[in-house]
Coordinates of C-alpha atoms in Angstrom, one line a residue:
M283 CA 19.4 -20.3 24.9
R284 CA 17.6 -17.5 22.8
A285 CA 13.6 -17.6 23.4
Q286 CA 13.3 -18.4 19.0
S287 CA 9.1 -17.5 19.2
L288 CA 7.9 -14.8 19.4
I289 CA 4.3 -14.4 21.9
A290 CA 1.7 -11.8 23.1
V291 CA -0.9 -13.0 26.1
D292 CA -3.6 -10.6 26.7
V293 CA -2.6 -7.3 24.9
V294 CA -4.2 -4.6 25.5
K295 CA -3.1 -1.0 24.1
F296 CA -5.0 2.5 24.7
F297 CA -4.8 5.4 22.3
G298 CA -5.8 8.4 24.7
E299 CA -9.2 6.8 26.2
R300 CA -10.0 4.7 22.4
R301 CA -8.9 1.1 22.8
I302 CA -7.1 -0.4 19.7
L303 CA -5.9 -3.5 20.9
D304 CA -8.3 -5.3 23.0
G305 CA -7.1 -8.7 24.4
I306 CA -4.3 -10.3 22.0
H307 CA -2.8 -13.4 21.7
L308 CA -0.6 -14.8 19.4
T309 CA 2.3 -17.2 19.2
A310 CA 4.1 -16.6 16.3
N311 CA 6.9 -20.4 15.9
P312 CA 9.6 -20.3 13.6
G313 CA 9.1 -21.3 10.4
Q314 CA 5.6 -19.5 10.9
R315 CA 5.5 -15.9 8.4
L316 CA 1.6 -14.8 9.9
G317 CA 0.4 -12.1 8.3
L318 CA -2.4 -9.3 9.7
V319 CA -5.2 -7.8 8.1
G320 CA -7.5 -5.5 8.7
E321 CA -9.6 -2.5 8.1
N322 CA -8.0 0.5 8.9
G323 CA -7.4 1.2 12.0
A324 CA -7.6 -2.2 13.3
G325 CA -4.5 -1.8 14.7
K326 CA -2.3 -3.7 12.5
T327 CA 0.5 -0.9 13.2
T328 CA 0.8 -0.3 16.3
L329 CA 0.8 -4.3 17.2
L330 CA 3.3 -4.8 14.5
R331 CA 5.0 -2.1 17.4
L332 CA 4.1 -3.7 20.0
L333 CA 5.4 -6.5 18.8
A334 CA 8.8 -5.7 18.7
G335 CA 9.1 -3.8 21.4
A336 CA 9.6 -0.1 19.7
D337 CA 5.6 0.5 22.1
N338 CA 4.9 -0.4 25.3
P339 CA 1.0 -2.4 26.2
D340 CA -1.0 -0.8 28.9
A341 CA -1.9 -4.2 30.3
G342 CA -0.8 -7.9 29.1
D343 CA 3.3 -10.2 28.0
I344 CA 5.1 -10.2 25.1
T345 CA 8.3 -12.2 25.6
R346 CA 9.9 -12.1 22.0
P347 CA 13.3 -12.5 20.0
A348 CA 16.5 -11.3 21.5
D349 CA 16.8 -10.5 17.9
T350 CA 14.2 -9.1 16.7
G351 CA 13.7 -6.3 14.1
L352 CA 11.4 -4.1 12.6
L353 CA 11.5 -1.9 9.2
H354 CA 9.2 0.8 10.3
Q355 CA 11.5 1.8 12.9
E356 CA 14.0 4.7 12.6
L357 CA 17.8 4.0 11.1
P358 CA 20.4 4.4 13.9
F359 CA 22.4 6.4 12.0
T360 CA 22.6 9.7 11.4
A361 CA 22.1 11.7 8.0
G362 CA 26.0 12.0 7.3
Q363 CA 26.3 8.1 7.9
T364 CA 26.6 6.0 4.3
V365 CA 23.8 3.2 2.9
G366 CA 27.7 1.0 3.2
D367 CA 27.8 2.1 7.4
V368 CA 24.2 -0.1 8.0
I369 CA 25.1 -2.8 5.9
A370 CA 28.0 -2.9 7.7
D371 CA 26.3 -2.4 10.8
A372 CA 24.1 -5.6 9.6
L373 CA 27.5 -7.6 9.2
R374 CA 28.8 -7.1 12.0
E375 CA 27.2 -9.9 14.8
S376 CA 28.1 -12.4 11.7
H377 CA 31.9 -11.2 11.1
D378 CA 32.1 -10.7 15.4
L379 CA 29.9 -14.6 15.9
L380 CA 32.9 -15.4 13.4
R381 CA 35.9 -14.3 14.8
R382 CA 35.1 -15.5 18.6
L383 CA 34.6 -19.0 16.6
D384 CA 38.1 -18.8 15.1
Q385 CA 39.5 -17.3 19.0
L386 CA 37.6 -20.2 20.8
L387 CA 39.2 -23.2 18.5
H388 CA 42.1 -22.9 19.9
Q389 CA 40.7 -22.8 23.6
P390 CA 39.7 -26.9 24.0
H391 CA 38.5 -25.8 28.2
R392 CA 36.0 -23.1 26.7
L393 CA 34.1 -25.7 25.3
T394 CA 30.2 -25.4 26.4
E395 CA 31.0 -21.7 25.0
Y396 CA 32.6 -22.4 21.6
G397 CA 28.8 -24.7 21.0
A398 CA 26.7 -22.0 21.8
V399 CA 28.5 -19.9 19.7
L400 CA 28.3 -22.1 16.9
Q401 CA 25.1 -23.1 16.8
R402 CA 24.2 -19.5 16.9
A403 CA 27.2 -18.7 14.0
E404 CA 24.1 -21.1 12.2
Q405 CA 20.8 -19.8 13.0
I406 CA 22.3 -16.7 11.2
N407 CA 23.7 -18.0 8.7
A408 CA 27.0 -16.6 9.0
W409 CA 28.9 -17.8 6.8
D410 CA 27.0 -16.3 4.0
A411 CA 26.9 -13.0 5.5
D412 CA 28.7 -11.4 2.7
R413 CA 27.4 -12.6 -0.2
R414 CA 24.5 -12.5 1.1
A415 CA 24.3 -8.6 1.3
D416 CA 25.5 -8.5 -2.0
E417 CA 23.0 -10.4 -3.1
I418 CA 20.7 -8.7 -1.4
M419 CA 21.8 -5.5 -2.2
H420 CA 21.2 -6.0 -5.2
G421 CA 18.1 -8.3 -5.7
L422 CA 16.7 -4.4 -3.9
G423 CA 18.2 -2.5 -6.7
L424 CA 20.0 -1.0 -3.9
P425 CA 23.7 -0.7 -6.0
A426 CA 22.6 2.0 -8.3
I427 CA 22.1 3.8 -5.6
G428 CA 26.0 3.6 -3.6
R429 CA 27.4 2.4 -0.8
Q430 CA 29.0 6.1 -0.5
R431 CA 25.7 7.9 -0.7
T432 CA 24.6 9.1 2.6
L433 CA 21.5 8.7 4.2
G434 CA 20.4 11.9 3.8
T435 CA 20.0 12.3 0.3
L436 CA 18.4 9.3 0.0
S437 CA 14.5 9.3 -0.7
G438 CA 12.1 7.8 2.0
G439 CA 11.5 4.7 -0.6
Q440 CA 15.1 4.3 -0.6
R441 CA 16.1 4.9 2.9
S442 CA 13.4 2.6 3.5
R443 CA 15.2 -0.4 0.6
V444 CA 18.4 0.2 2.0
A445 CA 16.6 -0.5 6.4
L446 CA 15.1 -4.1 4.1
A447 CA 18.2 -4.5 3.0
A448 CA 19.8 -4.3 6.7
L449 CA 16.5 -6.9 8.0
L450 CA 17.5 -9.5 5.4
V451 CA 21.7 -9.8 6.0
S452 CA 21.0 -9.8 9.6
R453 CA 18.5 -11.7 9.8
P454 CA 16.6 -11.8 13.3
A455 CA 15.0 -14.7 14.3
A456 CA 11.3 -12.2 14.2
L457 CA 11.8 -9.6 11.4
L458 CA 8.4 -7.9 11.7
L459 CA 7.6 -5.7 8.6
D460 CA 5.4 -3.1 8.2
E461 CA 4.0 -2.1 4.6
P462 CA 7.5 -3.3 3.2
T463 CA 6.2 -3.6 -0.5
N464 CA 5.1 0.4 -1.8
H465 CA 8.5 1.4 -2.4
L466 CA 9.7 -1.6 -4.4
D467 CA 9.6 -2.8 -7.8
D468 CA 7.9 -6.2 -9.7
Q469 CA 11.6 -7.3 -9.9
A470 CA 12.0 -6.7 -6.4
V471 CA 9.2 -8.1 -4.9
A472 CA 9.6 -10.9 -6.6
F473 CA 12.9 -11.6 -5.1
V474 CA 12.1 -10.6 -1.1
E475 CA 9.0 -13.4 -1.5
T476 CA 11.7 -15.4 -1.4
Q477 CA 14.1 -14.4 1.0
L478 CA 10.6 -14.1 2.9
R479 CA 10.3 -18.3 2.8
Q480 CA 13.9 -19.0 3.0
L481 CA 13.9 -17.2 6.2
P482 CA 14.0 -20.1 9.1
G483 CA 12.2 -17.7 12.2
V484 CA 9.9 -15.7 12.2
V485 CA 8.4 -13.4 10.0
I486 CA 5.0 -11.1 10.5
V487 CA 3.9 -8.1 7.3
A488 CA 1.1 -6.0 7.1
S489 CA 1.0 -5.6 4.1
H490 CA -2.0 -4.9 1.3
D491 CA -0.2 -6.3 -1.5
R492 CA -2.6 -9.5 -2.3
V493 CA -0.2 -10.9 -4.1
F494 CA 1.8 -10.8 -1.5
L495 CA 0.2 -13.0 1.2
D496 CA -0.9 -14.7 -1.5
E497 CA 3.1 -15.7 -1.9
V498 CA 4.6 -15.4 1.5
C499 CA 1.9 -16.4 4.4
T500 CA 1.4 -19.1 5.9
D501 CA -1.2 -18.3 8.1
I502 CA -3.8 -14.7 7.7
I503 CA -4.1 -13.2 11.7
D504 CA -7.8 -10.7 10.9
L505 CA -7.8 -7.7 13.3
D506 CA -11.0 -8.0 13.0
P507 CA -13.1 -5.6 15.4
A508 CA -16.0 -6.9 15.0
R509 CA -15.0 -10.4 16.0
G510 CA -13.2 -9.0 19.4
G511 CA -9.5 -9.3 19.9
I512 CA -7.9 -11.6 16.7
T513 CA -9.3 -13.8 14.6
R514 CA -6.1 -16.6 12.9
Y515 CA -6.3 -18.6 8.8
G516 CA -4.1 -21.5 7.9
G517 CA -3.2 -21.1 4.4
A518 CA -2.0 -17.9 2.7
Y519 CA -4.7 -15.1 1.5
S520 CA -6.6 -16.4 -1.0
A521 CA -7.7 -19.4 2.1
Y522 CA -8.2 -16.7 3.5
L523 CA -11.0 -15.4 1.8
D524 CA -13.0 -18.7 1.0
A525 CA -12.2 -19.7 5.1
K526 CA -13.8 -15.1 5.7
K527 CA -16.7 -15.7 3.2
A528 CA -18.2 -19.3 4.7
E529 CA -17.4 -17.9 8.4
R530 CA -19.5 -14.4 7.4
L531 CA -21.9 -17.1 5.8
R532 CA -22.2 -19.1 8.8
W533 CA -22.6 -16.2 10.9
E534 CA -25.5 -14.6 9.8
Q535 CA -27.2 -18.2 8.4
A536 CA -26.2 -19.5 13.3
F537 CA -28.1 -15.4 13.4
A538 CA -30.9 -16.2 11.4
N539 CA -31.9 -19.1 12.8
Q540 CA -31.5 -18.2 16.2
Q541 CA -34.3 -15.1 15.1
D542 CA -36.0 -16.9 13.9
E543 CA -36.6 -19.4 17.0
M544 CA -36.6 -16.4 19.4
N545 CA -39.5 -15.6 17.6
A546 CA -41.8 -18.4 17.3
L547 CA -41.0 -19.2 21.6
R548 CA -42.3 -15.5 22.4
H549 CA -45.1 -17.2 19.0
A550 CA -45.5 -19.7 21.5
I551 CA -45.9 -18.2 24.6
N552 CA -48.0 -15.6 23.5
T553 CA -50.6 -17.5 20.7
T554 CA -49.7 -20.8 20.3
A555 CA -50.4 -22.6 23.0
R556 CA -53.2 -20.6 24.6
Q557 CA -55.3 -22.4 22.0
V558 CA -54.8 -26.4 22.9
A559 CA -58.5 -27.2 22.1
H560 CA -59.9 -23.6 23.0
G561 CA -63.0 -23.4 22.5
R562 CA -64.4 -26.7 22.4
P563 CA -67.9 -25.9 24.3
P564 CA -68.2 -29.5 26.4
R565 CA -71.3 -32.5 25.7
D566 CA -73.8 -32.6 27.3
G567 CA -74.5 -35.0 30.4
N568 CA -70.8 -35.7 31.0
K569 CA -69.9 -31.9 32.7
M570 CA -67.3 -33.7 35.1
S571 CA -65.7 -35.2 32.5
Y572 CA -65.2 -32.1 30.6
N573 CA -63.6 -30.1 33.9
A574 CA -61.4 -33.4 34.3
H575 CA -60.0 -32.8 30.6
G576 CA -60.5 -28.8 30.8
E577 CA -57.4 -28.9 34.4
K578 CA -55.4 -31.2 32.0
V579 CA -55.7 -29.3 28.6
Q580 CA -54.7 -26.0 31.3
A581 CA -51.5 -27.8 32.5
S582 CA -50.3 -29.2 28.8
I583 CA -50.9 -25.2 28.0
A584 CA -48.9 -23.9 31.4
S585 CA -46.0 -27.1 30.9
R586 CA -45.8 -25.3 27.1
V587 CA -46.0 -22.3 28.3
R588 CA -43.1 -23.2 31.1
N589 CA -40.8 -24.9 27.8
A590 CA -41.1 -22.4 26.1
T591 CA -40.3 -19.8 28.4
Q592 CA -37.6 -21.1 29.8
R593 CA -36.4 -22.1 26.2
L594 CA -36.0 -18.2 25.3
E595 CA -34.0 -17.7 27.9
T596 CA -31.7 -19.9 27.4
L597 CA -32.0 -18.9 24.0
Q598 CA -31.2 -15.3 25.0
R599 CA -29.1 -15.8 27.2
H600 CA -26.8 -17.3 25.1
Q601 CA -27.8 -14.4 22.1
I602 CA -25.8 -15.2 19.1
R603 CA -24.5 -11.1 18.3
K604 CA -25.6 -10.2 14.7
P605 CA -23.1 -9.5 12.8
P606 CA -22.2 -5.7 11.7
A607 CA -22.0 -4.4 9.2
Q608 CA -19.1 -4.6 6.9
L609 CA -18.1 -0.8 5.7
H610 CA -18.7 -1.5 1.8
F611 CA -18.1 0.5 -1.0
Q612 CA -21.6 2.2 -1.7
A613 CA -20.7 5.4 -3.2
P614 CA -23.0 6.6 -6.6
P615 CA -20.9 7.2 -9.9
L616 CA -17.3 7.9 -9.5
T617 CA -16.9 10.4 -12.6
T618 CA -19.6 12.5 -14.7
K619 CA -19.3 11.4 -18.0
D620 CA -17.9 14.1 -20.3
T621 CA -20.1 15.1 -24.0
G622 CA -17.9 16.8 -25.9
D623 CA -15.7 16.6 -28.6
G624 CA -11.6 16.1 -29.2
H625 CA -9.3 15.0 -26.4
L626 CA -10.2 15.6 -22.4
V627 CA -6.2 16.7 -22.6
S628 CA -3.1 16.1 -24.9
I629 CA 0.4 16.1 -24.0
R630 CA 3.0 16.8 -26.6
D631 CA 6.9 16.7 -25.8
L632 CA 6.6 16.4 -21.5
H633 CA 10.3 17.0 -20.3
I634 CA 10.6 18.0 -15.8
P635 CA 14.0 17.3 -15.2
G636 CA 14.5 14.6 -13.7
R637 CA 11.1 13.2 -13.8
I638 CA 9.4 12.5 -16.8
Q639 CA 10.2 12.6 -20.1
L640 CA 6.5 12.1 -22.7
Q641 CA 5.9 12.0 -26.1
R642 CA 2.4 11.9 -26.7
L643 CA -0.4 11.1 -25.4
D644 CA -4.1 12.4 -25.4
I645 CA -6.9 11.6 -23.1
E646 CA -9.8 10.1 -24.1
P647 CA -13.8 10.9 -22.6
G648 CA -14.7 7.5 -20.2
Q649 CA -10.7 6.9 -21.3
R650 CA -9.5 4.1 -18.6
L651 CA -5.5 4.2 -18.9
L652 CA -3.4 1.7 -16.5
V653 CA -0.1 3.4 -15.2
T654 CA 2.5 1.1 -14.8
G655 CA 6.4 1.4 -14.7
P656 CA 9.7 1.3 -11.6
N657 CA 10.0 3.9 -9.1
G658 CA 11.6 7.6 -9.9
S659 CA 10.0 6.5 -13.2
G660 CA 7.3 9.4 -13.6
K661 CA 4.4 7.8 -12.7
S662 CA 2.9 10.4 -9.7
S663 CA 4.1 13.0 -12.0
L664 CA 2.9 13.1 -15.2
L665 CA -0.7 13.0 -12.1
H666 CA 0.9 15.8 -11.4
A667 CA 0.6 17.7 -14.3
I668 CA -2.2 16.3 -15.9
A669 CA -4.0 17.7 -12.5
G670 CA -2.1 21.0 -13.0
T671 CA -1.3 20.0 -9.6
L672 CA 2.4 20.1 -11.8
H673 CA 3.3 22.7 -14.3
S674 CA 3.9 22.1 -17.9
G675 CA 3.0 23.5 -20.3
N676 CA 3.2 21.3 -22.9
V677 CA -0.2 19.9 -21.3
L678 CA -3.1 21.5 -22.4
R679 CA -7.0 19.8 -21.0
R680 CA -9.9 20.6 -21.8
K681 CA -12.4 24.8 -21.0
G682 CA -13.9 23.0 -18.3
L683 CA -13.3 20.2 -17.2
R684 CA -13.3 19.1 -13.9
V685 CA -9.8 16.9 -12.9
G686 CA -10.2 14.9 -9.3
L687 CA -6.4 13.4 -8.1
L688 CA -6.0 11.5 -5.5
A689 CA -2.0 11.5 -4.7
Q690 CA -0.4 9.4 -2.5
D691 CA 0.7 12.1 0.1
D692 CA -2.5 14.2 1.4
T693 CA -2.2 17.2 3.2
W694 CA -5.0 18.5 6.0
P695 CA -4.2 22.2 7.5
D696 CA -6.6 22.0 9.9
L697 CA -6.8 18.2 11.7
T698 CA -8.4 19.2 14.4
R699 CA -12.3 19.0 12.3
T700 CA -13.2 16.4 12.0
P701 CA -14.9 14.3 8.1
R702 CA -18.1 15.2 8.4
Q703 CA -17.5 18.8 8.6
L704 CA -14.6 18.7 7.0
Y705 CA -17.1 16.9 3.6
G706 CA -19.4 19.5 4.2
H707 CA -23.6 18.4 2.7
H708 CA -23.6 16.7 -0.6
E709 CA -26.0 14.9 -2.7
T710 CA -24.7 11.7 -1.0
P711 CA -23.7 11.9 2.5
L712 CA -21.1 11.1 3.9
A713 CA -22.1 8.0 6.1
D714 CA -23.3 6.2 3.2
L715 CA -20.6 5.7 1.1
G716 CA -19.3 3.3 3.3
L717 CA -15.2 4.8 2.9
V718 CA -15.7 6.3 6.3
A719 CA -17.3 4.2 9.0
P720 CA -19.8 6.5 11.7
K721 CA -17.7 5.8 14.9
D722 CA -15.2 7.7 12.2
L723 CA -16.9 11.0 11.2
D724 CA -16.7 13.0 14.2
R725 CA -13.5 12.0 14.9
P726 CA -10.4 14.7 14.3
I727 CA -8.0 14.2 11.5
A728 CA -5.4 14.0 13.4
T729 CA -6.8 11.0 15.1
L730 CA -7.3 9.4 11.7
S731 CA -4.8 6.5 10.1
V732 CA -3.5 7.3 7.4
G733 CA -5.8 4.6 5.2
Q734 CA -8.3 6.6 6.7
R735 CA -7.2 10.4 5.6
R736 CA -7.4 8.9 2.1
R737 CA -9.9 7.7 2.2
L738 CA -12.1 10.2 3.6
A739 CA -9.6 12.8 0.9
L740 CA -11.4 9.6 -1.5
A741 CA -14.7 10.7 -1.1
Q742 CA -14.3 14.5 -1.1
L743 CA -13.3 13.3 -4.2
I744 CA -16.7 12.0 -5.3
A745 CA -19.1 14.4 -3.9
D746 CA -19.0 16.6 -7.1
P747 CA -17.4 13.5 -10.4
P748 CA -14.8 14.7 -11.8
H749 CA -15.0 14.4 -15.6
L750 CA -11.2 12.8 -15.3
L751 CA -10.3 11.1 -12.0
L752 CA -6.8 10.3 -11.5
L753 CA -5.9 8.7 -8.7
D754 CA -1.6 7.6 -7.3
E755 CA -1.4 3.8 -5.9
P756 CA -5.4 3.8 -5.6
T757 CA -5.0 0.6 -3.2
N758 CA -2.2 1.2 -0.4
H759 CA -3.9 2.3 1.9
L760 CA -7.4 0.9 1.3
S761 CA -8.2 -1.9 3.7
L762 CA -8.4 -5.2 1.2
T763 CA -12.2 -5.3 1.7
L764 CA -12.4 -1.2 -0.1
A765 CA -9.6 -2.2 -2.5
D766 CA -11.6 -4.8 -4.3
E767 CA -15.0 -3.3 -4.3
L768 CA -13.3 0.6 -5.3
E769 CA -12.1 -1.9 -8.7
N770 CA -15.4 -3.2 -9.7
A771 CA -16.2 0.6 -8.9
L772 CA -14.1 2.1 -11.9
G773 CA -15.8 -0.5 -13.6
T774 CA -18.8 1.1 -14.2
A775 CA -17.9 4.7 -14.0
P776 CA -18.9 7.4 -16.9
G777 CA -15.8 9.4 -16.8
A778 CA -12.6 8.9 -17.4
V779 CA -10.0 7.5 -15.2
I780 CA -6.2 7.0 -15.3
I781 CA -4.3 4.9 -12.2
A782 CA -0.6 4.4 -11.7
T783 CA 0.1 1.8 -9.8
H784 CA 2.9 -1.5 -8.6
D785 CA -0.7 -3.3 -7.6
R786 CA 0.0 -6.6 -8.8
W787 CA -3.3 -7.8 -8.0
L788 CA -5.2 -4.7 -9.6
R789 CA -2.9 -5.1 -12.3
R790 CA -4.0 -9.3 -13.8
R791 CA -6.8 -8.0 -13.8
W792 CA -6.6 -4.5 -16.2
Q793 CA -8.7 -5.1 -19.2
H794 CA -7.4 -1.7 -20.7
P795 CA -4.3 0.3 -21.9
E796 CA -0.8 0.2 -20.0
L797 CA 1.7 3.0 -20.4
T798 CA 4.6 2.1 -18.6
L799 CA 6.9 4.8 -18.0
N800 CA 10.8 3.5 -18.3
S801 CA 13.9 4.9 -18.3
T802 CA 14.1 5.6 -22.2
P803 CA 14.6 9.0 -23.3
T804 CA 10.9 8.2 -24.7
Q805 CA 7.3 7.3 -23.1
H806 CA 4.5 5.4 -25.0
A807 CA 1.7 5.2 -24.5
T808 CA 1.6 0.6 -25.3
T809 CA -2.0 -1.8 -24.7

């Protein structure tokens, strides 16, 4: 009997001397779809790789189904093989099972084997595999690429879609996904959400797509190092947010109440308990009675001090840990207002072959603009053209204009340097921005996660606030809490801001002009 649940028991993982995961316990049963959330660097990708068997834990045990699929594993194909080869491999088990059933149908003495093969074929719905493959290819936009395209000619995003298609076609008993929506447009994301909800097996996904977590997940797993291990919350992302806020308030209140009680006990021990009948003189002719009463008073004081001391010692042994300070985005204004007249940037007939063709765009001081569109429509190219990192003679920038670009792929020439060294000295210290945790300030860049590096890149940009801030998928690698806080900060920034994003949560709340890029010959801004 194949194992169908995925179980981790007391799993520990180190990177060098740093403990990434400590004593993780997790059980995921068929039909459960778990969303992994937590600060960048908390170990979400590490946990997925351990659960999939791509890496080994330093301690603990993991039991997984034999057919466990991980999206970010490298495809086991050469650059010369085709998209069709990948899909054919994903279909192989279904085809083999159906052929074996036909063979066993005429061998009644092998009834036990027939039953086992039939059960497996039913588990992966082998009879529907070819139709499912066509549907999945279409849903992920792969027919436009073609099954004859070799893998070596595909972009990283296209290869990711091919890998996801193969996993959805093969329907593994446990499917582990790391940021599956990063390279998908809205239509493809909605398709994947439907596919995942229909899977009978285990699904575990790490994602910064808050709408995706709301649409797909039955439970949320919070990798919060401040709490130790993981905390599981029933329900989707919105329910998790409510539960997390309520839990934090209860923790803060319980800590405050205990601290108040401990302070009151210390006060009682040092002061209050010693003030029983304090300073009252004996009455004339009643010294014997006074002495007897005084002994009772002293006994009462001793009892009260003893009881208060015992209670204080009990509380100290079971002291509630102080809720750690949360990493909050506390930056000064993200941008500087340009006080000049006229446009900050003017674009006329911008044409970058194979990337973008834009007839006209003017950026005004203080403007907000959201750039949307499918992958390959030129969102990143437009931002780079405005910033001047992709040179084009059809983009005019006001003299003296300071432009800051947060690109999707940041480069770091020297990975041995630390965030503190790279940030340098500015009016607002790096630690005060809330983008880099204190424990990471003096770690080499090489040891930081993609999300941690991206937050450092943002910190460097706003250290000297630009007149025009360009953000390319700014929430992709931010923690969900920081993403919300960044969005709020952008709303009050005095300078101009242009954001290119697929983030549906951000887009649903956007109340400013949008520029929608597509495959038409000319593009224009739409409100």
